Amino acid sequence: MQNIDWGSLPFGYYPTNYNVRCYYRNGEWGELEYCSETTINIHMAATCLHYGQEAFEGLKAHRGVDGKVRIFRLDENAKRLQSSCDGICMPRFPMEKFEEAMIKCVQLNKDFIPTYESGASLYLRPLIIGTGARVGVKPADEYLFIVFATPVGPYFKGGFQANPYVITRKYDRSAPLGTGIYKVGGNYAASLRAHVEACHGGQYACEFYLDAKEKKYIDEAGAANFFAVKDNTYITPQSTSILPSITNKSLMQIAETLGMKVERRPVAEEELSTFEEAGACGTAAVISPISRIDDPETGKSYQFGDGTPGPWSRKLYKKLRGIQTGLEKDEFGWNTIVEI
C-alpha cells in the first residue's frame, strides 16, 4: 500500500500505476489492454474533439470494514454508459467487458485503495471517445475506451455536512429532450460558466438549474441530483433533462426500506419552502445535505432545518455508506467483491 495521507485527500487526480484500454475498429471492440501511459495519441480530426462524441462514468471501489474491496453498482454504470453511447451514436461497450475492465483496473491499482478508516475511496473513471477522423458531422468509425483509477476524498469540502446552494436563472444546463439524460462532456461544459460565476467566490457549494422551458421547476445541480424530505416522503425531480443518478436511484430504494414514501415528480421552486430537509446526491458527493438555497434574482432564500444534516439525510447516508463498506448487509446485491 502507498504511503499516502488518505484522510487528507481532495477530490482530484492522483497518479496511479495503470489504466485499462480497449479499441473499437472494423466494427467491433477488441481485447482489453493494460497501460501505464497517462496520455493518448489521437488524430486532430477525431470526432471527440470536434463534435463531442465522448461519454464517461464515475464509480467507486471501497475498502470495507472487513478488509474486502467492493465496487458499488458496477452494472448500473455499465447500463448508463450504454445509454449515453446510444444517445450520441457510439457503439455500446459490452456489459461483461465493462465489468472485466473495472475489476482489472482496481486489481492493477490495489496499492492505491484507501483504508477503511479514512473515509476515502478509489474512484474509477471510464470513458469512451470517438477517435476516427471526420470533417463532416457524422459519427466516427473508431473509438477508444479507457478506465483509470485515482484515490479521492470528499467531493465537497468538509464531507458530510450541510452546504448552501444557489439557483442560477441566467444559464441552462440542458434543453428538454436534449442530452441532459446522458453522461456526456457537453453537459458539463455547459455548466462550467454558471458554476464559476455562482460558486467560485466560496459562498456556495454548487449551483442548481431550473427547467429550461418554464424556469419554474428544480432540475439538478451541475454535478448532482436534488432530493428533499417532507412528511416522511423522499421527493426527487422528474424531468427529461436530468441525468439519472445511480446514487439517487439507490437512495430511493433505501428510503422505502426505511419506511419512507418515495415520489419522483416535478418540483416547483416555490415548494422548496415546504421541505424539512434537502440534499444533493451523486457518486462523487454521495449525499451533500443542503442548509439553504438562495435565488439571487428573486431575493428569496429557502432554509432547511437548523443548518446541519437532518435526521433522514443522516439515516440515508449511514445506510448507503454502510452497504458500500460492509457495515450493512448488502440486501440488494449492489456490490461486486474484487479479489485483491
Short mmCIF file of C-alpha atoms in Angstrom, two decimals, residues 11 52-60 76-88 90 98 123-129 155 173-174 178-189 191 220-225 240-247 281-285:
data_model
loop_
_atom_site.label_atom_id
_atom_site.label_comp_id
_atom_site.label_asym_id
_atom_site.label_seq_id
_atom_site.Cartn_x
_atom_site.Cartn_y
_atom_site.Cartn_z
CA PHE A 11 -11.44 15.04 -4.81
CA GLY A 52 -18.44 15.98 -28.76
CA GLN A 53 -18.50 12.21 -29.22
CA GLU A 54 -17.47 11.49 -25.65
CA ALA A 55 -19.23 9.76 -22.78
CA PHE A 56 -18.00 8.83 -19.33
CA GLU A 57 -18.96 7.34 -15.99
CA GLY A 58 -17.88 7.60 -12.37
CA LEU A 59 -17.93 4.80 -9.82
CA LYS A 60 -16.06 3.89 -6.67
CA GLU A 76 -25.82 0.27 -13.33
CA ASN A 77 -22.82 2.29 -14.51
CA ALA A 78 -22.37 -0.11 -17.42
CA LYS A 79 -26.02 0.33 -18.42
CA ARG A 80 -25.86 4.12 -18.15
CA LEU A 81 -22.73 4.23 -20.28
CA GLN A 82 -24.52 2.18 -22.90
CA SER A 83 -27.43 4.63 -22.78
CA SER A 84 -25.04 7.54 -23.30
CA CYS A 85 -23.46 5.73 -26.23
CA ASP A 86 -26.91 5.27 -27.78
CA GLY A 87 -27.63 8.96 -27.28
CA ILE A 88 -24.61 10.21 -29.23
CA MET A 90 -21.35 5.49 -30.39
CA PHE A 98 -17.05 -3.27 -18.75
CA TYR A 123 -12.57 6.50 -7.92
CA LEU A 124 -12.92 4.84 -11.33
CA ARG A 125 -13.41 6.97 -14.43
CA PRO A 126 -14.36 5.00 -17.56
CA LEU A 127 -14.78 6.96 -20.79
CA ILE A 128 -15.35 6.38 -24.48
CA ILE A 129 -14.17 8.84 -27.13
CA TYR A 155 -16.26 15.90 -3.37
CA ARG A 173 -27.61 23.09 -18.23
CA SER A 174 -29.59 21.16 -20.83
CA GLY A 178 -31.56 17.14 -25.32
CA THR A 179 -28.50 15.33 -23.94
CA GLY A 180 -29.22 16.02 -20.26
CA ILE A 181 -30.15 12.39 -19.59
CA TYR A 182 -26.77 11.21 -20.90
CA LYS A 183 -23.44 11.48 -19.09
CA VAL A 184 -21.56 13.31 -21.81
CA GLY A 185 -18.93 16.01 -21.58
CA GLY A 186 -21.04 18.65 -23.32
CA ASN A 187 -23.44 18.85 -20.39
CA TYR A 188 -20.57 19.65 -18.04
CA ALA A 189 -19.06 22.18 -20.45
CA SER A 191 -22.33 24.14 -16.64
CA GLU A 220 -30.46 19.34 -10.87
CA ALA A 221 -27.11 20.72 -9.81
CA GLY A 222 -24.17 20.81 -12.18
CA ALA A 223 -22.82 17.56 -10.73
CA ALA A 224 -25.61 16.03 -8.64
CA ASN A 225 -29.33 15.25 -8.42
CA THR A 240 -36.42 14.89 -19.47
CA SER A 241 -33.16 16.77 -18.92
CA ILE A 242 -31.91 15.27 -15.65
CA LEU A 243 -29.11 12.71 -15.58
CA PRO A 244 -30.46 9.56 -13.87
CA SER A 245 -28.18 9.38 -10.83
CA ILE A 246 -27.30 5.87 -9.65
CA THR A 247 -26.86 7.22 -6.14
CA CYS A 281 -26.60 13.32 -4.34
CA GLY A 282 -24.26 11.59 -6.77
CA THR A 283 -21.36 9.16 -6.96
CA ALA A 284 -18.77 11.81 -6.17
CA ALA A 285 -20.75 13.65 -3.48
#
